[in-house]
mmCIF file of C-alpha atoms in Angstrom:
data_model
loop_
_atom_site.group_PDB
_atom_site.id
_atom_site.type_symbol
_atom_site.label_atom_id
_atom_site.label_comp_id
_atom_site.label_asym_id
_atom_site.label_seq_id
_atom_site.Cartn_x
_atom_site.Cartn_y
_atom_site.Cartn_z
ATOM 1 C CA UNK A 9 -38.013 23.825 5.910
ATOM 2 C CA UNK A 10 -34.429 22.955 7.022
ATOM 3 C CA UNK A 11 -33.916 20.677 4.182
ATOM 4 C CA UNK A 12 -35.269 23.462 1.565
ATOM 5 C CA UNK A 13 -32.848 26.200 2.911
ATOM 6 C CA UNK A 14 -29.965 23.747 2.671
ATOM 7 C CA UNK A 15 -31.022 22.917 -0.519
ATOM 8 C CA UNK A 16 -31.053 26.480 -2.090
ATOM 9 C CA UNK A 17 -27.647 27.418 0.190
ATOM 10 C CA UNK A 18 -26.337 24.833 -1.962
ATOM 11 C CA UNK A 19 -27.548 25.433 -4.798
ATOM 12 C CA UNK A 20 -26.849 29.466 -4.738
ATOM 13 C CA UNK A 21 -23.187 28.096 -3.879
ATOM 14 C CA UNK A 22 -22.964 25.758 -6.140
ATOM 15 C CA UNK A 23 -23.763 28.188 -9.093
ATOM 16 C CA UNK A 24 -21.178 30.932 -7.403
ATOM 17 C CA UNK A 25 -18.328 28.448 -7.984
ATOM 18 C CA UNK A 26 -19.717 27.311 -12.252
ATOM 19 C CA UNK A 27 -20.440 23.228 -10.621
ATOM 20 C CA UNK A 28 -22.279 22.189 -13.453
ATOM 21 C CA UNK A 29 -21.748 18.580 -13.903
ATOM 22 C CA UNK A 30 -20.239 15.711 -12.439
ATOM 23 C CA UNK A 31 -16.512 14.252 -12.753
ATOM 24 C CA UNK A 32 -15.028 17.790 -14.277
ATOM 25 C CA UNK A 33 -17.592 18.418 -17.360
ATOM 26 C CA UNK A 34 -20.390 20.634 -17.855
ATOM 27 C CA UNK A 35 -22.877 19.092 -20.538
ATOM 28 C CA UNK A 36 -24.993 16.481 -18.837
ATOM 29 C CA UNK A 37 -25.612 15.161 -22.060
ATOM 30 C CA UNK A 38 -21.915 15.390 -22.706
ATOM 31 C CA UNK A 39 -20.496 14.472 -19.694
ATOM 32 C CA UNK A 40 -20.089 10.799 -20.693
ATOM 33 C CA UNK A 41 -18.676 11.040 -23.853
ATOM 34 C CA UNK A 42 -22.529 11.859 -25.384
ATOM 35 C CA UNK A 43 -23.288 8.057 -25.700
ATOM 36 C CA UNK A 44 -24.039 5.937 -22.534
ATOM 37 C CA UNK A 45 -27.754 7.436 -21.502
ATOM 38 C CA UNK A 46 -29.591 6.557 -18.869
ATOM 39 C CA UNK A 47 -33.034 5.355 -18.222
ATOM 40 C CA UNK A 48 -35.502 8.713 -18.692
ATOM 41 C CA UNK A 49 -36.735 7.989 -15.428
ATOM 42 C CA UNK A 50 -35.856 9.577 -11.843
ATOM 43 C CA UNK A 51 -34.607 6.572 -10.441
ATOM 44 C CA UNK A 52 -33.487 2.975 -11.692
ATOM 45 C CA UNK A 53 -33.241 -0.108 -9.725
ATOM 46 C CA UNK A 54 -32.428 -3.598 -11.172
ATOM 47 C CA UNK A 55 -34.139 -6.125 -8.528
ATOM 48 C CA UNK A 56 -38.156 -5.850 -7.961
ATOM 49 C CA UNK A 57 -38.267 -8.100 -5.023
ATOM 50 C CA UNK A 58 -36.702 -5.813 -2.882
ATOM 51 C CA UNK A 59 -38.602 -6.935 0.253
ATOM 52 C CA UNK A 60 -37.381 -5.187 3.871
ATOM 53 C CA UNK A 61 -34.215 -3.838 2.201
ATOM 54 C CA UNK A 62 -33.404 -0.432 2.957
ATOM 55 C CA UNK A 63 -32.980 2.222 -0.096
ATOM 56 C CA UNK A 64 -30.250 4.359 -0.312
ATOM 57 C CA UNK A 65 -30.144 6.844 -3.148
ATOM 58 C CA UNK A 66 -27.629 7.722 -5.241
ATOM 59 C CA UNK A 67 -27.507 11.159 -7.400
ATOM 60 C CA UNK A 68 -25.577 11.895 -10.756
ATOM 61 C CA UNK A 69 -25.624 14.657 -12.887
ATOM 62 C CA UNK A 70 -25.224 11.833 -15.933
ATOM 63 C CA UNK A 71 -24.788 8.342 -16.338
ATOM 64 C CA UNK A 72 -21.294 7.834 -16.209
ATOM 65 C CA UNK A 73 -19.299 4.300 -17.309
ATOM 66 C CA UNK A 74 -16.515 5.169 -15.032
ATOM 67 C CA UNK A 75 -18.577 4.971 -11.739
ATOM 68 C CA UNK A 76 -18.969 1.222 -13.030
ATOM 69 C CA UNK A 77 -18.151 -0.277 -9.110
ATOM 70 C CA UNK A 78 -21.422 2.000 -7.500
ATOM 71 C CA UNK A 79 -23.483 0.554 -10.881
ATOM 72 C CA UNK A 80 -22.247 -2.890 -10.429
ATOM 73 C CA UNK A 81 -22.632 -3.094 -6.650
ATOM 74 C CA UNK A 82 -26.539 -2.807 -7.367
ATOM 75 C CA UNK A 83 -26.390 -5.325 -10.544
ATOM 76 C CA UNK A 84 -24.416 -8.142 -8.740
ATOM 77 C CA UNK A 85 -26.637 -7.769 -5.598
ATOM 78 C CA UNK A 86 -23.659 -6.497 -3.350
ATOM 79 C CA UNK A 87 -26.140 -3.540 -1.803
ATOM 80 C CA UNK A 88 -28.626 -6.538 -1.109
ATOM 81 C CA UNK A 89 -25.886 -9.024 0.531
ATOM 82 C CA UNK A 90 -25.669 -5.221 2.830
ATOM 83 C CA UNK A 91 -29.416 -5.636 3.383
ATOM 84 C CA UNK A 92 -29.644 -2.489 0.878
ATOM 85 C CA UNK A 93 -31.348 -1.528 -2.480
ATOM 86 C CA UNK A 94 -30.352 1.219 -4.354
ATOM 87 C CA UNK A 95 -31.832 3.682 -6.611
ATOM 88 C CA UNK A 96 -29.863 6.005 -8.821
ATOM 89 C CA UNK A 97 -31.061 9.396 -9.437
ATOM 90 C CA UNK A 98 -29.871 11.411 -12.768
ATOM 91 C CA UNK A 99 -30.704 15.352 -11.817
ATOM 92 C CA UNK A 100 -31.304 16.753 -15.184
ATOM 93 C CA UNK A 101 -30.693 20.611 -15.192
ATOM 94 C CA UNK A 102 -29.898 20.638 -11.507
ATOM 95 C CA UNK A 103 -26.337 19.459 -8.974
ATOM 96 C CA UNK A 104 -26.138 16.369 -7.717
ATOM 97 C CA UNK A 105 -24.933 16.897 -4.497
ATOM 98 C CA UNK A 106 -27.726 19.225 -3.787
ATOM 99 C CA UNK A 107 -29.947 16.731 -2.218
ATOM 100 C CA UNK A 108 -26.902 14.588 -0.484
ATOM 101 C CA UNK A 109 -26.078 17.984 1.885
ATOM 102 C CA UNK A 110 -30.093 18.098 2.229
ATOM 103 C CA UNK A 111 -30.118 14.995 3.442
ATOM 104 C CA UNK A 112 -32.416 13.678 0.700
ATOM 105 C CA UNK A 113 -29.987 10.982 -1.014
ATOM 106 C CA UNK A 114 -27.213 9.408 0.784
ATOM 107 C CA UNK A 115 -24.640 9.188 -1.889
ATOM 108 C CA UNK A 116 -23.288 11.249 -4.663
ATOM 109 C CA UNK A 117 -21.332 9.936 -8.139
ATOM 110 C CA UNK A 118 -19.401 12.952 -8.949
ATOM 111 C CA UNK A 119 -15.578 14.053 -10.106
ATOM 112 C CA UNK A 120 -12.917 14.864 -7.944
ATOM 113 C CA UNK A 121 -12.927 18.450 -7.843
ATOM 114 C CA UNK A 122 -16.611 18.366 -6.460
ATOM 115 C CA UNK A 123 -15.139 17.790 -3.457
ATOM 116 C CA UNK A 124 -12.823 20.250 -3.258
ATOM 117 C CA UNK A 125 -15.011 23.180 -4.607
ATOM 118 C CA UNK A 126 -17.849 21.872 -2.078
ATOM 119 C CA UNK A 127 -15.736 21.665 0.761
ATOM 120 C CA UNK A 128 -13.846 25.271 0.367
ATOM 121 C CA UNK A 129 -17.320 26.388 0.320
ATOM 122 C CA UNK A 130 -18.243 25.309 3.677
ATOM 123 C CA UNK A 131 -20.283 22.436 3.071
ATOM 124 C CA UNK A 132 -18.936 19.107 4.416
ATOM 125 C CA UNK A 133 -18.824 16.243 1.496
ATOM 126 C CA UNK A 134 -15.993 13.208 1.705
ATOM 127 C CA UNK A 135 -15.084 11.074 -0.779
ATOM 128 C CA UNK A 136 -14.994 7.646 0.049
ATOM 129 C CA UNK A 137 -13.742 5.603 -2.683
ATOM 130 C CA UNK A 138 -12.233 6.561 -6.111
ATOM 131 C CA UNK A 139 -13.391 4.740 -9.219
ATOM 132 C CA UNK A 140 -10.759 5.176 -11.458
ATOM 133 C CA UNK A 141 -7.286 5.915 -11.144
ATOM 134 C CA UNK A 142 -6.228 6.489 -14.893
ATOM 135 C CA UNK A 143 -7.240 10.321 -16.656
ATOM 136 C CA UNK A 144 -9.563 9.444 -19.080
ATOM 137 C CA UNK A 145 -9.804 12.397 -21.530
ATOM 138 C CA UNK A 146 -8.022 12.159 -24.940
ATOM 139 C CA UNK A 147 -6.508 15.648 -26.772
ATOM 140 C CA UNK A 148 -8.115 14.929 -30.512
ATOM 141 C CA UNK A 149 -6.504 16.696 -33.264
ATOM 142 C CA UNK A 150 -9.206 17.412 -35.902
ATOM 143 C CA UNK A 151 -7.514 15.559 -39.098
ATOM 144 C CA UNK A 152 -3.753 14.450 -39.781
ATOM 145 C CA UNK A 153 -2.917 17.592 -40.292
ATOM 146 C CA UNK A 154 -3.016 18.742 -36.514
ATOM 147 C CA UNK A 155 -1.260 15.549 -34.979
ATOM 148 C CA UNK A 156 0.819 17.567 -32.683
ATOM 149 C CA UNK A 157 0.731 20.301 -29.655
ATOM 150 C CA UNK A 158 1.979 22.534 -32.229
ATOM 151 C CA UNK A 159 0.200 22.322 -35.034
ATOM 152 C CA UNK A 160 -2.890 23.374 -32.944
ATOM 153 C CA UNK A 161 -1.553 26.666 -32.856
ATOM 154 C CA UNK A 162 -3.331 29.698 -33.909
ATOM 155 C CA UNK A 163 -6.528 27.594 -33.942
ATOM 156 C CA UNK A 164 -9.716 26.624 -31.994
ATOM 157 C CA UNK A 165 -9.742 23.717 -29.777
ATOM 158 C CA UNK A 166 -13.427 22.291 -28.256
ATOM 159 C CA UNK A 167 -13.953 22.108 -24.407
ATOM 160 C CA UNK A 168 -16.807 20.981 -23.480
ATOM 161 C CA UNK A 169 -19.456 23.778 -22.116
ATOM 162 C CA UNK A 170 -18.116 25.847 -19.407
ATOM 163 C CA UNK A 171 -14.232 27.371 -18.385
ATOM 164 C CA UNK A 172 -14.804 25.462 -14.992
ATOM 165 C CA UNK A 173 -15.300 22.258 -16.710
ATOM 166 C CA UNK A 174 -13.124 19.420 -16.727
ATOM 167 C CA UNK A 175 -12.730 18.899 -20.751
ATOM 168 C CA UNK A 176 -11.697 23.013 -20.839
ATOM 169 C CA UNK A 177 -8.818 22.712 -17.900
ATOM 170 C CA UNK A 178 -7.787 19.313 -19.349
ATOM 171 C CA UNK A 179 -7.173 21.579 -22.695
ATOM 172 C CA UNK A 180 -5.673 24.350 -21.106
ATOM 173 C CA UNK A 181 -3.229 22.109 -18.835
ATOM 174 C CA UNK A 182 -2.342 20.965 -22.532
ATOM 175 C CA UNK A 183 -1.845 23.989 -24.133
ATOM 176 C CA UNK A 184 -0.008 25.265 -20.901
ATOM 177 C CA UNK A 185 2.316 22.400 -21.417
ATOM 178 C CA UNK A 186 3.088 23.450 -24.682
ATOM 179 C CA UNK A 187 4.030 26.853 -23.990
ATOM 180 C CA UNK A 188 0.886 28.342 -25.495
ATOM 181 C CA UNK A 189 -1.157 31.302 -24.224
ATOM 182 C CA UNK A 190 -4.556 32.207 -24.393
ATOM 183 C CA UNK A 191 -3.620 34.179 -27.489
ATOM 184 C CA UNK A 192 -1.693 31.337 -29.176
ATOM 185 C CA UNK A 193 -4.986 28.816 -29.313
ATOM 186 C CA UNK A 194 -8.453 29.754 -28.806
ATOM 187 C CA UNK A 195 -10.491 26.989 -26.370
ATOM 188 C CA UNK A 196 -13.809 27.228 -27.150
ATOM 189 C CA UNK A 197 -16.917 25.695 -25.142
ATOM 190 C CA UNK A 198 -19.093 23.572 -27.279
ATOM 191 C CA UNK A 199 -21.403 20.224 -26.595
ATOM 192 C CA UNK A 200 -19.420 16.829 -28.074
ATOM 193 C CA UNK A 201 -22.786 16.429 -29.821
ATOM 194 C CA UNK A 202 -21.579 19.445 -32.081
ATOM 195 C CA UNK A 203 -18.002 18.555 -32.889
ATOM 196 C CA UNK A 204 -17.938 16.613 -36.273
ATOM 197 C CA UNK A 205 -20.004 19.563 -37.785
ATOM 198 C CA UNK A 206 -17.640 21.662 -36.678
ATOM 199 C CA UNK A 207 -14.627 20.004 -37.595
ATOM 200 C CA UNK A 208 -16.225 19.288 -40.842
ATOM 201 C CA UNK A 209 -16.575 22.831 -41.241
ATOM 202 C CA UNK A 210 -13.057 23.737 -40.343
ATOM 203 C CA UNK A 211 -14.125 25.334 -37.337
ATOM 204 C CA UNK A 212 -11.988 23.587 -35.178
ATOM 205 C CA UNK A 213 -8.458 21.692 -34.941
ATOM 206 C CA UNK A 214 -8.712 20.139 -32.005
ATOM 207 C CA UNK A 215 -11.475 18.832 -29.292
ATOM 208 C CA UNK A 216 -11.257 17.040 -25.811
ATOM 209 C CA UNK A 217 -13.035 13.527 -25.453
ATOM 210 C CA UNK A 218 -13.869 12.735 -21.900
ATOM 211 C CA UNK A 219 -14.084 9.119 -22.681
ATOM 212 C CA UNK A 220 -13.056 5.731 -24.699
ATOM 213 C CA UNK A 221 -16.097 5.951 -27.079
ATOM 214 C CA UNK A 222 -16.529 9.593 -28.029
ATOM 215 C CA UNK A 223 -12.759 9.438 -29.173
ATOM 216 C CA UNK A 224 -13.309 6.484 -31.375
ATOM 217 C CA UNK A 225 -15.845 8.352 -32.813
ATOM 218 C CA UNK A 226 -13.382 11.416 -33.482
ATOM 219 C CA UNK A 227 -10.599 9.063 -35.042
ATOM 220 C CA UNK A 228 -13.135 6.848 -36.987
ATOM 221 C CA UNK A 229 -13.740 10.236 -38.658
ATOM 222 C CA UNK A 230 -10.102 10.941 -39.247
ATOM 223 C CA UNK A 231 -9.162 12.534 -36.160
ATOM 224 C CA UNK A 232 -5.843 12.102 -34.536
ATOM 225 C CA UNK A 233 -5.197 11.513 -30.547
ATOM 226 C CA UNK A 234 -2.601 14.165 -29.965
ATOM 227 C CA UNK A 235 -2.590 13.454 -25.993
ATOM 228 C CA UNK A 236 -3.691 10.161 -24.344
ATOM 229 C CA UNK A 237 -4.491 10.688 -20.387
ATOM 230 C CA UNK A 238 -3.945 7.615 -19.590
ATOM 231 C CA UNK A 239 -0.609 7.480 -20.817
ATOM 232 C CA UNK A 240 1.444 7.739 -17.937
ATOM 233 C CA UNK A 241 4.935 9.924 -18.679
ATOM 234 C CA UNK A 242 2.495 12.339 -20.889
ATOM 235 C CA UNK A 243 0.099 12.846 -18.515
ATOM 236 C CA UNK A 244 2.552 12.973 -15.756
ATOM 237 C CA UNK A 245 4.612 15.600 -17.445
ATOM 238 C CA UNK A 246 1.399 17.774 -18.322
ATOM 239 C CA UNK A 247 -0.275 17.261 -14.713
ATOM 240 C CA UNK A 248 2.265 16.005 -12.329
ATOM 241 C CA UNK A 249 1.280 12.575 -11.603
ATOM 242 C CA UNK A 250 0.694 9.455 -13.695
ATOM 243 C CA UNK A 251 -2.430 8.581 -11.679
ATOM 244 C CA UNK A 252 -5.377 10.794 -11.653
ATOM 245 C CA UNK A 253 -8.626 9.545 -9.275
ATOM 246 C CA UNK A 254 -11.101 11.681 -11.560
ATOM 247 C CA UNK A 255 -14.048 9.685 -10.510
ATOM 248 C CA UNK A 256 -15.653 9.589 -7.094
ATOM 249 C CA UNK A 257 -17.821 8.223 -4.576
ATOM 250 C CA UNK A 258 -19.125 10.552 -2.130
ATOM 251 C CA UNK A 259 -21.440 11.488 1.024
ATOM 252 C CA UNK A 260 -22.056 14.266 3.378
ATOM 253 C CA UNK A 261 -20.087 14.487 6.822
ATOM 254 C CA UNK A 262 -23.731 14.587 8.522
ATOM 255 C CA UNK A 263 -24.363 10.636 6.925
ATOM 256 C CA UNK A 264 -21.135 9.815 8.008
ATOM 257 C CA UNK A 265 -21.298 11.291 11.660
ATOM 258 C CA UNK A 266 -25.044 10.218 12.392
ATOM 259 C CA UNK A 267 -24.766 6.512 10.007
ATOM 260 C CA UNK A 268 -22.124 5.271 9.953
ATOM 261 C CA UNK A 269 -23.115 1.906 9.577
ATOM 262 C CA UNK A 270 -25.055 2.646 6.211
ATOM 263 C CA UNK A 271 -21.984 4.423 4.927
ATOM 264 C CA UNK A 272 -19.844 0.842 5.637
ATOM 265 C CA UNK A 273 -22.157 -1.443 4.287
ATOM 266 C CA UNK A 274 -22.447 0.887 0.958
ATOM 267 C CA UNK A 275 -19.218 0.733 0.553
ATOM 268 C CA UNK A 276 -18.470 -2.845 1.198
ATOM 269 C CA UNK A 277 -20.428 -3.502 -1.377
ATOM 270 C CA UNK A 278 -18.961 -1.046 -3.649
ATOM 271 C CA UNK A 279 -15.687 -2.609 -2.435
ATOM 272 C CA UNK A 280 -16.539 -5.971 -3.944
ATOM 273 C CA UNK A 281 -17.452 -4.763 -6.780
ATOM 274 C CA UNK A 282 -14.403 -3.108 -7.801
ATOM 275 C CA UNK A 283 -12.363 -6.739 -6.284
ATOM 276 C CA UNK A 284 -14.535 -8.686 -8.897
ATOM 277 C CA UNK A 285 -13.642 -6.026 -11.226
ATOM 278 C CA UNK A 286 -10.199 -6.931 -11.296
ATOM 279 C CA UNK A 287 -10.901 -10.877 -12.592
ATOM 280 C CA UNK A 288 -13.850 -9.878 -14.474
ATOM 281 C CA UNK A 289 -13.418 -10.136 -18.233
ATOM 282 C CA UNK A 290 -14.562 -7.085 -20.199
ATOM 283 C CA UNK A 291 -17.462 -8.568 -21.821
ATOM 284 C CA UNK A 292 -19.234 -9.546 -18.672
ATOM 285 C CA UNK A 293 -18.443 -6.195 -17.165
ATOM 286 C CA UNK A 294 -20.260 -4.878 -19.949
ATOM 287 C CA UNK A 295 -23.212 -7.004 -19.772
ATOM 288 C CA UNK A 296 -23.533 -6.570 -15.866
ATOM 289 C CA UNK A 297 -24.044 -2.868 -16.579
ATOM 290 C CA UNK A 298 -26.241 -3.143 -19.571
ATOM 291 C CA UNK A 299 -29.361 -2.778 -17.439
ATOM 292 C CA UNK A 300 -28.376 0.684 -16.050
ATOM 293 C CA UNK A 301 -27.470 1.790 -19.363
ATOM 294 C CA UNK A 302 -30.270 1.715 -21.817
ATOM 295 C CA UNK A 303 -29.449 0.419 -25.516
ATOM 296 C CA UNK A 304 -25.117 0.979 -25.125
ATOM 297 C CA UNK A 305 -24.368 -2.586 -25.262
ATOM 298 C CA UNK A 306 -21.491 -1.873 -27.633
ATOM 299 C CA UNK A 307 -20.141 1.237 -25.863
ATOM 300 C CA UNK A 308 -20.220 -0.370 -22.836
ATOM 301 C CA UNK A 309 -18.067 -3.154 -24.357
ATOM 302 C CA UNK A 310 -15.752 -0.703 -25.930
ATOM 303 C CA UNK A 311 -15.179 1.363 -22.970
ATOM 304 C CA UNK A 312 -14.684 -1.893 -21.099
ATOM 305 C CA UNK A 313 -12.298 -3.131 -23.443
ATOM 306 C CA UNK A 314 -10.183 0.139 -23.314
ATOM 307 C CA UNK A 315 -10.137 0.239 -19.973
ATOM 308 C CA UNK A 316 -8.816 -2.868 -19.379
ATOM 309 C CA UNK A 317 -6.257 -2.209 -21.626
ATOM 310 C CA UNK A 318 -5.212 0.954 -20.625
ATOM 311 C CA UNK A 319 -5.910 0.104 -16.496
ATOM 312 C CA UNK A 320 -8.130 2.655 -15.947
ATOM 313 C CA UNK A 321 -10.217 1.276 -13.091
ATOM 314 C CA UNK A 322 -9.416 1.544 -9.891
ATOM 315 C CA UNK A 323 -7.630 -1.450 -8.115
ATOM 316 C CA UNK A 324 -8.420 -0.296 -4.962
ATOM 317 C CA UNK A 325 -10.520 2.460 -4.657
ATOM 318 C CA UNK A 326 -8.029 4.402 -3.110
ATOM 319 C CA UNK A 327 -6.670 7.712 -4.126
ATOM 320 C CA UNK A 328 -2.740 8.898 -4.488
ATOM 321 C CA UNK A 329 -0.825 11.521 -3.629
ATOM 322 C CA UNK A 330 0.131 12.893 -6.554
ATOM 323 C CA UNK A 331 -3.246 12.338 -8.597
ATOM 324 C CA UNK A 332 -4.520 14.831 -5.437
ATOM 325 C CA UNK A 333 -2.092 17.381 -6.024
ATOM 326 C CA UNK A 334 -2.878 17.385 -9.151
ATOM 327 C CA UNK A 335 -6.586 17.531 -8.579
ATOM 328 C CA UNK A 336 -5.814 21.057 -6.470
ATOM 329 C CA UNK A 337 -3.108 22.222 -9.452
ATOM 330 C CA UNK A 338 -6.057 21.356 -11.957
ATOM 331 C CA UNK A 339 -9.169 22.956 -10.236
ATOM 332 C CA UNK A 340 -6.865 25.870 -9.503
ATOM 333 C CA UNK A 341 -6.465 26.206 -13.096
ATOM 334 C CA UNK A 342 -10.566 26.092 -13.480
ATOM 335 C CA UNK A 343 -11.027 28.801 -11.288
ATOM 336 C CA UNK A 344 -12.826 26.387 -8.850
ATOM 337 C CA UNK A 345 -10.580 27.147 -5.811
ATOM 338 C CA UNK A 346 -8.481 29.240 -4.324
ATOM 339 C CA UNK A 347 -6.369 27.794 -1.831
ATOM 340 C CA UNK A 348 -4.549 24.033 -1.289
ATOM 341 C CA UNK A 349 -7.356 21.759 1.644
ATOM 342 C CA UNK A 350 -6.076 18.741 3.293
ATOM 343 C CA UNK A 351 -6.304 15.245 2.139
ATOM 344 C CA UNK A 352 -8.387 14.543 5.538
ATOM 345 C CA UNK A 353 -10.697 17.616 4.930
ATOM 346 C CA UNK A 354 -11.717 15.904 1.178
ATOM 347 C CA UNK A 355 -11.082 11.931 1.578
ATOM 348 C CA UNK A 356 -12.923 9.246 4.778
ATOM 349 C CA UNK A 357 -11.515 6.478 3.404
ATOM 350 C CA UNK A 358 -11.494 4.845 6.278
ATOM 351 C CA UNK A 359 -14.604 2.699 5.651
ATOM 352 C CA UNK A 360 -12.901 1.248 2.159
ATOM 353 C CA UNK A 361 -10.084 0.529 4.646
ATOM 354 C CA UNK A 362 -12.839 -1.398 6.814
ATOM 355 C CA UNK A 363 -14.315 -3.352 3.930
ATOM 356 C CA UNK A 364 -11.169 -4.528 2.190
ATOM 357 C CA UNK A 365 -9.924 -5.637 5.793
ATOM 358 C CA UNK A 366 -13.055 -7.582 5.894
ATOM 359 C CA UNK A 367 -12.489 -9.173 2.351
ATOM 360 C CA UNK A 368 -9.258 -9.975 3.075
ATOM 361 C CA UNK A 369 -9.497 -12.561 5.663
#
């Protein structure tokens, strides 16, 4: 009964403040750039002989690439040199943190202003690692003719399905930047799945990728990348800070306070995957996360590839100061919160502290 009420507290609260969808977008279908899917199953493990290990479950609103060091934890058998197994859990038409505050899964892949939002409403979630520390979202001008900021205005640029979504404030922190108003440029909120018609229509100028693959797909069809987010002085001059920890690992202050010896070995685990990340060429990060990501062999490798290149993973797991403030500035923006929280009040990352201590001897 206790577990139901939290779940529908959350839920209820979770709905007040438009939390649709992990790491800042709305469209579960959409939140990964509309091409990495995941198994149409509940959960998804990669080892059968699991014997006495212990499960831990982690939720997602979508199967995201960027949370490749929780993914590749389970596909190197990290979690089972911890003694666990885990299971990964996409909620389809529901919030993934929902069943972390119930108690029901221990850990939650979600973006960085889950945290916040969750937290200023009263429920205790921490992040403990970061899994990127690059912005991943790409400004895509429709054709050559809107290759600039200012050419987009007076028309309609795409972001993604709700005003509290990550793809809409990473448009309107654009637009902002370019001294537009509202009036000046129209953001509109539409599914990635629906953008070439659209642009093929002239319906719109511009439209926000949330990752590597879905913008190839825009500037294969002619599209232009007007801003890059992982470009460092752009981003930093539209945001504040040349890093930007989007994507997050998180759990509930009850796991942590009554386990925390499940939370540690999780994350060592998660730890060495993001070390062997770092040597780890780009094809065999790809493969080692083929078998959570059904048939995306070749956006896997592309995203891989582009990540490399552009240093989007995390080298640490670690967030920064800046990419925080700018995580508050940016979920401000979204209507998500009101007010500035403390670092301590949304980060434990004491634990990733722990394992890379332990690694490091």
């Amino acid at each position: 009964m206790k577990k139901l009420l939290a779940l529908l507290l959350t839920c209820a609260m979770v709905l007040s403040l438009g939390l649709l969808a992990g790491c800042g977008q709305t469209d579960p279908g959409d939140a990964n750039g509309d091409s990495q899917s995941a198994a149409e199953t509940d959960g998804q493990n990669t080892d059968t002989n699991t014997g006495d290990l212990e499960k831990i479950v982690f939720t997602e609103d979508v199967r995201g690439y960027h949370w490749a060091p929780a993914y590749l934890a389970q596909t190197l058998g990290y979690f089972k040199e911890e003694g666990l197994d885990a299971e990964f859990q996409t909620i389809k038409g529901g919030d993934a943190t929902a069943p972390v505050l119930s108690g029901d899964a221990q850990f939650c892949l979600k973006g960085v202003e889950t945290s916040l939002m969750v937290n200023e409403g009263g429920q205790g979630m921490k992040i403990l690692l970061s899994t990127t520390q690059k912005y991943p979202y790409q400004l895509i001008g429709a054709t050559s003719q809107y290759s600039t900021l200012e050419s987009l205005k007076g028309g309609v640029v795409a972001g993604g399905l709700s005003v509290n979504s990550g793809p809409y404030t990473f448009a309107r922190a654009c637009m902002a930047d370019a001294g537009f108003s509202d009036e000046d440029v129209t953001i509109t909120q539409m599914a990635s799945a629906g953008y070439a018609a659209a642009i093929q229509a002239g319906e719109l100028q511009g439209a926000v990728s949330t990752n590597p693959w879905s913008a190839k797909k825009l500037t294969d069809a002619g599209g232009v990348v007007i801003i890059d987010g992982t470009d460092g002085p752009t981003i930093k001059k539209i945001i504040g800070s040349e890093s930007y920890e989007l994507f997050t690992v998180m759990t509930s202050d009850n796991l942590i306070a009554q386990n925390p010896e499940l939370v540690q070995k999780a994350v060592n685990a998660m730890t060495k995957a993001i070390q062997w990340m770092q040597t780890a060429s780009a094809e065999e990060i790809a493969q080692n996360l083929l078998p959570l990501f059904d048939g995306a062999e070749e956006e896997l490798q592309y995203d891989a590839s582009y990540d490399k290149e552009h240093h989007v993973y995390t080298t640490d797991g670690y967030h920064t100061e800046s990419g925080y403030e700018a995580a508050i500035t940016l979920t401000k923006l979204a209507g998500g919160i009101t007010k500035d929280l403390p670092a301590d009040q949304t980060y434990d990352e004491s634990f990733l502290a722990n394992a890379w201590e332990t690694l490091n001897k």
